[in-house]
mmCIF file of C-alpha atoms in Angstrom:
data_model
loop_
_atom_site.group_PDB
_atom_site.id
_atom_site.type_symbol
_atom_site.label_atom_id
_atom_site.label_comp_id
_atom_site.label_asym_id
_atom_site.label_seq_id
_atom_site.Cartn_x
_atom_site.Cartn_y
_atom_site.Cartn_z
ATOM 1 C CA UNK A 1 67.337 19.554 -189.826
ATOM 2 C CA UNK A 2 65.592 19.177 -186.508
ATOM 3 C CA UNK A 3 62.008 18.336 -186.292
ATOM 4 C CA UNK A 4 59.762 21.303 -185.308
ATOM 5 C CA UNK A 5 58.654 21.350 -181.737
ATOM 6 C CA UNK A 6 55.012 21.380 -180.744
ATOM 7 C CA UNK A 7 53.722 24.690 -179.164
ATOM 8 C CA UNK A 8 52.341 24.041 -175.634
ATOM 9 C CA UNK A 9 50.009 26.765 -174.268
ATOM 10 C CA UNK A 10 50.705 27.699 -170.716
ATOM 11 C CA UNK A 11 47.542 29.642 -170.291
ATOM 12 C CA UNK A 12 45.094 28.586 -167.747
ATOM 13 C CA UNK A 13 41.466 27.889 -168.558
ATOM 14 C CA UNK A 14 39.311 31.147 -168.511
ATOM 15 C CA UNK A 15 36.853 31.256 -165.637
ATOM 16 C CA UNK A 16 34.051 33.754 -165.353
ATOM 17 C CA UNK A 17 32.352 34.677 -162.038
ATOM 18 C CA UNK A 18 28.985 36.437 -161.978
ATOM 19 C CA UNK A 19 28.023 38.513 -158.992
ATOM 20 C CA UNK A 20 24.241 39.262 -158.434
ATOM 21 C CA UNK A 21 23.591 42.807 -157.624
ATOM 22 C CA UNK A 22 20.351 44.157 -156.093
ATOM 23 C CA UNK A 23 17.685 44.993 -158.590
ATOM 24 C CA UNK A 24 17.873 48.586 -159.727
ATOM 25 C CA UNK A 25 14.909 50.756 -158.792
ATOM 26 C CA UNK A 26 14.507 53.513 -161.343
ATOM 27 C CA UNK A 27 12.837 55.796 -158.724
ATOM 28 C CA UNK A 28 15.221 55.104 -155.767
ATOM 29 C CA UNK A 29 18.585 56.766 -155.002
ATOM 30 C CA UNK A 30 21.559 55.251 -153.229
ATOM 31 C CA UNK A 31 19.771 55.240 -149.908
ATOM 32 C CA UNK A 32 16.347 54.112 -151.379
ATOM 33 C CA UNK A 33 15.075 57.677 -151.169
ATOM 34 C CA UNK A 34 13.148 59.130 -154.105
ATOM 35 C CA UNK A 35 15.237 60.804 -156.701
ATOM 36 C CA UNK A 36 13.229 64.032 -156.170
ATOM 37 C CA UNK A 37 14.629 64.137 -152.552
ATOM 38 C CA UNK A 38 18.230 63.717 -153.541
ATOM 39 C CA UNK A 39 20.249 66.728 -154.365
ATOM 40 C CA UNK A 40 22.947 66.490 -157.151
ATOM 41 C CA UNK A 41 26.435 66.178 -155.758
ATOM 42 C CA UNK A 42 27.948 68.607 -158.190
ATOM 43 C CA UNK A 43 26.056 71.605 -156.621
ATOM 44 C CA UNK A 44 26.854 73.154 -153.237
ATOM 45 C CA UNK A 45 23.487 74.280 -151.936
ATOM 46 C CA UNK A 46 25.200 76.614 -149.337
ATOM 47 C CA UNK A 47 26.864 78.729 -152.120
ATOM 48 C CA UNK A 48 25.328 80.188 -155.289
ATOM 49 C CA UNK A 49 27.144 78.963 -158.484
ATOM 50 C CA UNK A 50 29.990 81.342 -159.122
ATOM 51 C CA UNK A 51 31.838 81.520 -162.483
ATOM 52 C CA UNK A 52 35.370 80.207 -162.639
ATOM 53 C CA UNK A 53 38.267 82.842 -162.215
ATOM 54 C CA UNK A 54 39.369 84.274 -165.647
ATOM 55 C CA UNK A 55 42.046 82.341 -167.527
ATOM 56 C CA UNK A 56 45.528 83.986 -167.579
ATOM 57 C CA UNK A 57 48.329 82.253 -169.435
ATOM 58 C CA UNK A 58 51.539 81.625 -167.417
ATOM 59 C CA UNK A 59 54.382 83.863 -168.444
ATOM 60 C CA UNK A 60 57.541 81.731 -168.029
ATOM 61 C CA UNK A 61 60.928 83.536 -167.633
ATOM 62 C CA UNK A 62 63.287 82.875 -170.596
ATOM 63 C CA UNK A 63 66.179 84.501 -172.445
ATOM 64 C CA UNK A 64 67.556 84.389 -175.910
ATOM 65 C CA UNK A 65 71.131 83.663 -176.768
ATOM 66 C CA UNK A 66 73.168 85.563 -179.423
ATOM 67 C CA UNK A 67 72.730 82.555 -181.681
ATOM 68 C CA UNK A 68 68.834 82.715 -181.331
ATOM 69 C CA UNK A 69 68.321 79.818 -178.985
ATOM 70 C CA UNK A 70 65.560 80.201 -176.401
ATOM 71 C CA UNK A 71 66.493 79.084 -172.804
ATOM 72 C CA UNK A 72 64.196 78.814 -169.952
ATOM 73 C CA UNK A 73 65.078 77.532 -166.401
ATOM 74 C CA UNK A 74 61.473 78.127 -165.084
ATOM 75 C CA UNK A 75 60.627 75.137 -162.914
ATOM 76 C CA UNK A 76 56.793 75.621 -163.563
ATOM 77 C CA UNK A 77 57.306 74.484 -167.153
ATOM 78 C CA UNK A 78 58.557 71.023 -165.842
ATOM 79 C CA UNK A 79 55.346 70.549 -163.788
ATOM 80 C CA UNK A 80 52.591 72.132 -165.926
ATOM 81 C CA UNK A 81 52.080 70.493 -169.361
ATOM 82 C CA UNK A 82 49.719 73.173 -170.525
ATOM 83 C CA UNK A 83 52.168 76.032 -169.547
ATOM 84 C CA UNK A 84 54.880 74.161 -171.408
ATOM 85 C CA UNK A 85 52.746 73.791 -174.512
ATOM 86 C CA UNK A 86 51.681 77.324 -174.612
ATOM 87 C CA UNK A 87 55.313 78.453 -173.939
ATOM 88 C CA UNK A 88 56.495 76.371 -177.029
ATOM 89 C CA UNK A 89 53.693 77.826 -179.179
ATOM 90 C CA UNK A 90 54.446 81.408 -178.164
ATOM 91 C CA UNK A 91 58.218 81.115 -178.624
ATOM 92 C CA UNK A 92 58.137 79.047 -181.928
ATOM 93 C CA UNK A 93 59.688 80.576 -185.018
ATOM 94 C CA UNK A 94 57.235 81.026 -187.929
ATOM 95 C CA UNK A 95 58.832 79.989 -191.162
ATOM 96 C CA UNK A 96 58.862 82.464 -193.871
#
């Protein structure tokens, strides 16, 4: 029976480098301006906030074979995961 070989680690020693960042000023924004003078980025001041468009589910084209198989060649189902998921839910058979 051969003697067990010793395990030699090939990992290099771990080194940590610390980078000193400027001290954070609680009242200053990115340019050093007061936070009361900085407008939030998520709001466009030129346009009043409009609601998003109404959700409408995607209606994929499909057909059913005489054996009951559902077949779709709709390319949108290959690129939109949400549309594919909803298509599968809408066309699933409900067990009795």
